[in-house]
Amino acid sequence: MAALLGVLSSWAVLHLFGHTRSWPWRVADLQPRKHRQSRKHSQHRTPTPTRATRPRQTHRQIQSEIPAAVDMLQLAVSAGHSLHTAVAAVAGSGTGPVIEGLAEVQQRFERGGQLVDELAKLPDRLGPELQPLCTTLIVSASSGAPLGPSLQRLADAQRRRVRRYKEERVRRLPVLLLAPLITLVLPAFVMLTVVPVAITTARTGLTPLNSSPPLNSLPLPDTLPLPNTDAPASPP
């Protein structure tokens, strides 16, 4: 019972924290890759899920990946790259829904599409979580405004959003642990404390504590000896 409770408690903790993505410690080179096996990726890359078919785990993964993607874009822009070369560098830096979405945008741009139009379509494919990032990139590409400070502010805002999301999930942990408490701990407490006492009480009520016969069943003499009143009193 205790082992099963530990397993369910571990599952509840992993359910909260097990679907996050770690920081991409290894960042790819920021040089644009013009011929980075685009044909091979187009053959083997799985299609990006839409908002209707996107699972819940992918939704969490997208939320956790956005700050890292914004940081890598800001790093590329601060190194002197333009918008499309920065997108190309981030698209080839790893895996994940956000990275794969940027890679798809880069592939369509290389096939003749407009980068602004492809970025505008990205939130429809992945979800509204990417709308602030795509809007920042589109405004910078359209107006020529500096992209670095905007990405820095966006990265800070996304980190605060992810932190609030994690705190909300941590507050849900007692609720998740309530089901194992009710279904396992309380029945185990009843089985170990209440049931033995009830069984002992039932057995005590069925069998007498002393096996000796009752007093009314013992034979009594016909006459009882009387005390001798003629005996001299004892001296003081």
CSV table of C-alpha atoms in Angstrom, one decimal:
chain,number,residue,atom,x,y,z
A,1,MET,CA,0.0,0.0,0.0
A,2,ALA,CA,2.8,2.4,0.9
A,3,ALA,CA,4.6,1.5,-2.3
A,4,LEU,CA,1.5,2.2,-4.4
A,5,LEU,CA,1.1,5.5,-2.7
A,6,GLY,CA,4.7,6.5,-3.4
A,7,VAL,CA,4.2,5.5,-7.1
A,8,LEU,CA,1.1,7.7,-7.4
A,9,SER,CA,2.8,10.6,-5.6
A,10,SER,CA,5.7,10.4,-8.0
A,11,TRP,CA,3.4,10.3,-10.9
A,12,ALA,CA,1.7,13.5,-9.7
A,13,VAL,CA,5.0,15.3,-9.4
A,14,LEU,CA,6.2,14.1,-12.8
A,15,HIS,CA,2.8,15.1,-14.2
A,16,LEU,CA,3.6,18.7,-13.2
A,17,PHE,CA,7.3,18.9,-14.0
A,18,GLY,CA,8.1,16.1,-16.4
A,19,HIS,CA,6.9,17.7,-19.6
A,20,THR,CA,9.1,20.8,-19.6
A,21,ARG,CA,12.0,21.3,-21.9
A,22,SER,CA,15.4,22.1,-20.6
A,23,TRP,CA,17.4,25.0,-21.9
A,24,PRO,CA,19.1,24.3,-25.2
A,25,TRP,CA,22.7,24.2,-23.8
A,26,ARG,CA,24.2,23.6,-27.2
A,27,VAL,CA,23.3,26.4,-29.5
A,28,ALA,CA,24.1,25.8,-33.2
A,29,ASP,CA,26.3,28.2,-35.2
A,30,LEU,CA,24.6,31.4,-36.2
A,31,GLN,CA,25.8,31.2,-39.8
A,32,PRO,CA,22.9,30.6,-42.2
A,33,ARG,CA,22.7,27.2,-43.7
A,34,LYS,CA,21.6,27.6,-47.3
A,35,HIS,CA,21.8,23.9,-48.2
A,36,ARG,CA,21.1,22.1,-44.9
A,37,GLN,CA,19.5,19.0,-46.3
A,38,SER,CA,16.2,20.6,-47.0
A,39,ARG,CA,15.1,17.7,-49.2
A,40,LYS,CA,15.9,15.2,-46.5
A,41,HIS,CA,14.0,17.3,-43.9
A,42,SER,CA,11.0,17.7,-46.2
A,43,GLN,CA,10.8,13.9,-46.7
A,44,HIS,CA,11.2,12.9,-43.0
A,45,ARG,CA,9.8,15.9,-41.1
A,46,THR,CA,6.4,15.2,-39.5
A,47,PRO,CA,3.7,17.8,-40.3
A,48,THR,CA,3.2,20.5,-37.8
A,49,PRO,CA,0.0,19.8,-35.8
A,50,THR,CA,-2.8,22.3,-36.0
A,51,ARG,CA,-4.5,23.9,-33.1
A,52,ALA,CA,-7.4,21.4,-33.3
A,53,THR,CA,-5.2,18.3,-33.3
A,54,ARG,CA,-2.4,19.6,-31.0
A,55,PRO,CA,-2.2,17.5,-27.9
A,56,ARG,CA,-2.0,18.9,-24.4
A,57,GLN,CA,1.7,17.9,-24.0
A,58,THR,CA,2.6,19.8,-27.1
A,59,HIS,CA,0.9,22.9,-25.7
A,60,ARG,CA,3.0,22.7,-22.6
A,61,GLN,CA,6.1,22.1,-24.6
A,62,ILE,CA,5.4,25.2,-26.8
A,63,GLN,CA,4.9,27.4,-23.7
A,64,SER,CA,8.2,26.2,-22.2
A,65,GLU,CA,10.2,26.6,-25.5
A,66,ILE,CA,9.2,30.1,-26.4
A,67,PRO,CA,11.6,31.9,-24.0
A,68,ALA,CA,14.5,29.9,-25.2
A,69,ALA,CA,13.6,30.6,-28.9
A,70,VAL,CA,13.2,34.3,-28.2
A,71,ASP,CA,16.6,34.3,-26.5
A,72,MET,CA,18.3,32.6,-29.4
A,73,LEU,CA,16.7,35.0,-31.9
A,74,GLN,CA,17.8,38.0,-29.7
A,75,LEU,CA,21.4,36.5,-29.6
A,76,ALA,CA,21.4,36.1,-33.4
A,77,VAL,CA,20.1,39.6,-34.0
A,78,SER,CA,22.6,41.2,-31.5
A,79,ALA,CA,25.4,39.3,-33.4
A,80,GLY,CA,24.5,41.3,-36.6
A,81,HIS,CA,22.2,38.8,-38.4
A,82,SER,CA,19.2,40.0,-40.3
A,83,LEU,CA,15.7,38.6,-39.6
A,84,HIS,CA,15.7,35.8,-42.1
A,85,THR,CA,19.2,34.6,-41.2
A,86,ALA,CA,18.4,34.7,-37.5
A,87,VAL,CA,15.3,32.6,-38.2
A,88,ALA,CA,17.4,30.2,-40.2
A,89,ALA,CA,20.0,29.9,-37.5
A,90,VAL,CA,17.3,29.2,-34.8
A,91,ALA,CA,15.5,26.8,-37.1
A,92,GLY,CA,18.6,24.6,-37.3
A,93,SER,CA,19.5,24.7,-33.6
A,94,GLY,CA,17.4,21.7,-32.3
A,95,THR,CA,14.1,20.1,-32.2
A,96,GLY,CA,10.7,20.9,-30.7
A,97,PRO,CA,7.4,22.4,-31.9
A,98,VAL,CA,8.7,26.0,-31.9
A,99,ILE,CA,11.9,25.1,-33.7
A,100,GLU,CA,10.1,23.0,-36.2
A,101,GLY,CA,7.6,25.7,-36.9
A,102,LEU,CA,10.4,28.2,-37.5
A,103,ALA,CA,12.1,25.7,-39.8
A,104,GLU,CA,8.9,25.3,-41.8
A,105,VAL,CA,8.7,29.1,-42.1
A,106,GLN,CA,12.3,29.2,-43.3
A,107,GLN,CA,11.7,26.4,-45.9
A,108,ARG,CA,8.7,28.2,-47.3
A,109,PHE,CA,10.7,31.4,-47.5
A,110,GLU,CA,13.4,29.6,-49.4
A,111,ARG,CA,10.9,28.3,-51.8
A,112,GLY,CA,9.7,31.8,-52.7
A,113,GLY,CA,7.3,32.7,-50.0
A,114,GLN,CA,7.2,36.0,-48.1
A,115,LEU,CA,8.7,35.8,-44.6
A,116,VAL,CA,6.2,38.2,-43.1
A,117,ASP,CA,3.2,36.1,-44.5
A,118,GLU,CA,4.7,32.9,-43.2
A,119,LEU,CA,5.3,34.3,-39.8
A,120,ALA,CA,1.7,35.5,-39.7
A,121,LYS,CA,0.4,32.0,-40.4
A,122,LEU,CA,2.5,30.4,-37.7
A,123,PRO,CA,0.2,31.1,-34.7
A,124,ASP,CA,-2.7,29.5,-36.7
A,125,ARG,CA,-0.7,26.3,-36.9
A,126,LEU,CA,0.9,26.2,-33.5
A,127,GLY,CA,-1.4,28.3,-31.3
A,128,PRO,CA,-1.9,31.8,-29.9
A,129,GLU,CA,1.2,31.4,-27.6
A,130,LEU,CA,3.4,32.4,-30.6
A,131,GLN,CA,1.4,35.5,-31.5
A,132,PRO,CA,3.5,37.9,-29.5
A,133,LEU,CA,6.8,36.6,-31.0
A,134,CYS,CA,5.4,36.6,-34.6
A,135,THR,CA,3.9,40.1,-34.1
A,136,THR,CA,7.3,41.4,-32.9
A,137,LEU,CA,9.1,39.9,-35.9
A,138,ILE,CA,6.5,41.1,-38.4
A,139,VAL,CA,6.5,44.7,-37.0
A,140,SER,CA,10.3,44.8,-37.1
A,141,ALA,CA,10.4,43.5,-40.7
A,142,SER,CA,7.7,45.9,-41.9
A,143,SER,CA,8.9,49.1,-40.1
A,144,GLY,CA,12.6,48.5,-39.8
A,145,ALA,CA,12.6,49.0,-36.1
A,146,PRO,CA,15.5,47.6,-34.0
A,147,LEU,CA,14.6,44.0,-33.2
A,148,GLY,CA,17.1,43.4,-30.3
A,149,PRO,CA,15.4,45.5,-27.5
A,150,SER,CA,11.9,44.2,-28.5
A,151,LEU,CA,13.1,40.6,-28.3
A,152,GLN,CA,14.7,41.3,-24.9
A,153,ARG,CA,11.5,42.7,-23.5
A,154,LEU,CA,9.5,39.8,-25.1
A,155,ALA,CA,11.9,37.2,-23.5
A,156,ASP,CA,11.4,38.8,-20.1
A,157,ALA,CA,7.6,38.8,-20.5
A,158,GLN,CA,7.6,35.2,-21.6
A,159,ARG,CA,9.7,34.1,-18.7
A,160,ARG,CA,7.3,35.7,-16.3
A,161,ARG,CA,4.4,34.0,-18.0
A,162,VAL,CA,6.0,30.6,-17.8
A,163,ARG,CA,6.9,31.3,-14.1
A,164,ARG,CA,3.2,32.1,-13.4
A,165,TYR,CA,2.2,28.9,-15.2
A,166,LYS,CA,4.5,26.8,-13.2
A,167,GLU,CA,3.4,28.4,-9.9
A,168,GLU,CA,-0.2,27.6,-10.9
A,169,ARG,CA,0.7,24.0,-11.5
A,170,VAL,CA,2.5,23.7,-8.2
A,171,ARG,CA,-0.6,25.0,-6.4
A,172,ARG,CA,-2.5,22.2,-8.1
A,173,LEU,CA,-0.2,19.6,-6.5
A,174,PRO,CA,-2.3,19.2,-3.2
A,175,VAL,CA,-5.4,18.6,-5.3
A,176,LEU,CA,-3.6,15.9,-7.3
A,177,LEU,CA,-2.4,14.2,-4.1
A,178,LEU,CA,-5.9,14.3,-2.6
A,179,ALA,CA,-7.1,11.3,-4.6
A,180,PRO,CA,-4.3,9.0,-3.4
A,181,LEU,CA,-4.9,10.3,0.1
A,182,ILE,CA,-8.6,9.4,0.0
A,183,THR,CA,-8.3,6.1,-1.9
A,184,LEU,CA,-5.1,4.7,-0.2
A,185,VAL,CA,-4.1,6.4,3.0
A,186,LEU,CA,-7.5,6.5,4.7
A,187,PRO,CA,-8.5,2.9,3.8
A,188,ALA,CA,-5.1,1.7,5.0
A,189,PHE,CA,-5.6,3.7,8.3
A,190,VAL,CA,-9.0,2.0,8.8
A,191,MET,CA,-7.6,-1.4,8.0
A,192,LEU,CA,-4.6,-1.0,10.4
A,193,THR,CA,-6.4,0.7,13.3
A,194,VAL,CA,-10.1,0.4,13.3
A,195,VAL,CA,-10.6,-3.1,11.9
A,196,PRO,CA,-8.3,-4.9,14.5
A,197,VAL,CA,-10.0,-3.1,17.4
A,198,ALA,CA,-13.4,-4.1,16.0
A,199,ILE,CA,-12.4,-7.7,15.6
A,200,THR,CA,-10.9,-7.8,19.1
A,201,THR,CA,-14.1,-6.3,20.6
A,202,ALA,CA,-16.3,-8.8,18.7
A,203,ARG,CA,-14.3,-11.7,19.9
A,204,THR,CA,-14.3,-10.4,23.5
A,205,GLY,CA,-18.1,-10.1,23.4
A,206,LEU,CA,-18.6,-13.6,22.2
A,207,THR,CA,-16.3,-15.4,24.7
A,208,PRO,CA,-16.2,-14.6,28.5
A,209,LEU,CA,-13.0,-13.2,29.9
A,210,ASN,CA,-12.9,-15.8,32.8
A,211,SER,CA,-13.6,-19.5,32.0
A,212,SER,CA,-14.5,-20.3,35.7
A,213,PRO,CA,-18.1,-21.3,36.4
A,214,PRO,CA,-20.5,-18.7,37.8
A,215,LEU,CA,-21.1,-18.4,41.6
A,216,ASN,CA,-24.7,-19.7,41.5
A,217,SER,CA,-23.5,-23.0,40.1
A,218,LEU,CA,-21.2,-23.8,43.1
A,219,PRO,CA,-22.5,-26.2,45.8
A,220,LEU,CA,-23.2,-24.5,49.2
A,221,PRO,CA,-23.3,-26.3,52.6
A,222,ASP,CA,-26.6,-26.8,54.3
A,223,THR,CA,-25.6,-25.1,57.6
A,224,LEU,CA,-23.0,-22.5,58.2
A,225,PRO,CA,-20.8,-22.6,61.4
A,226,LEU,CA,-21.8,-19.9,63.9
A,227,PRO,CA,-19.1,-17.9,65.7
A,228,ASN,CA,-18.3,-19.0,69.4
A,229,THR,CA,-19.5,-16.3,71.8
A,230,ASP,CA,-18.3,-18.1,75.0
A,231,ALA,CA,-14.6,-17.6,74.3
A,232,PRO,CA,-12.8,-15.2,76.6
A,233,ALA,CA,-12.0,-11.8,75.3
A,234,SER,CA,-8.4,-11.2,74.5
A,235,PRO,CA,-6.5,-8.9,76.9
A,236,PRO,CA,-5.8,-5.4,75.8
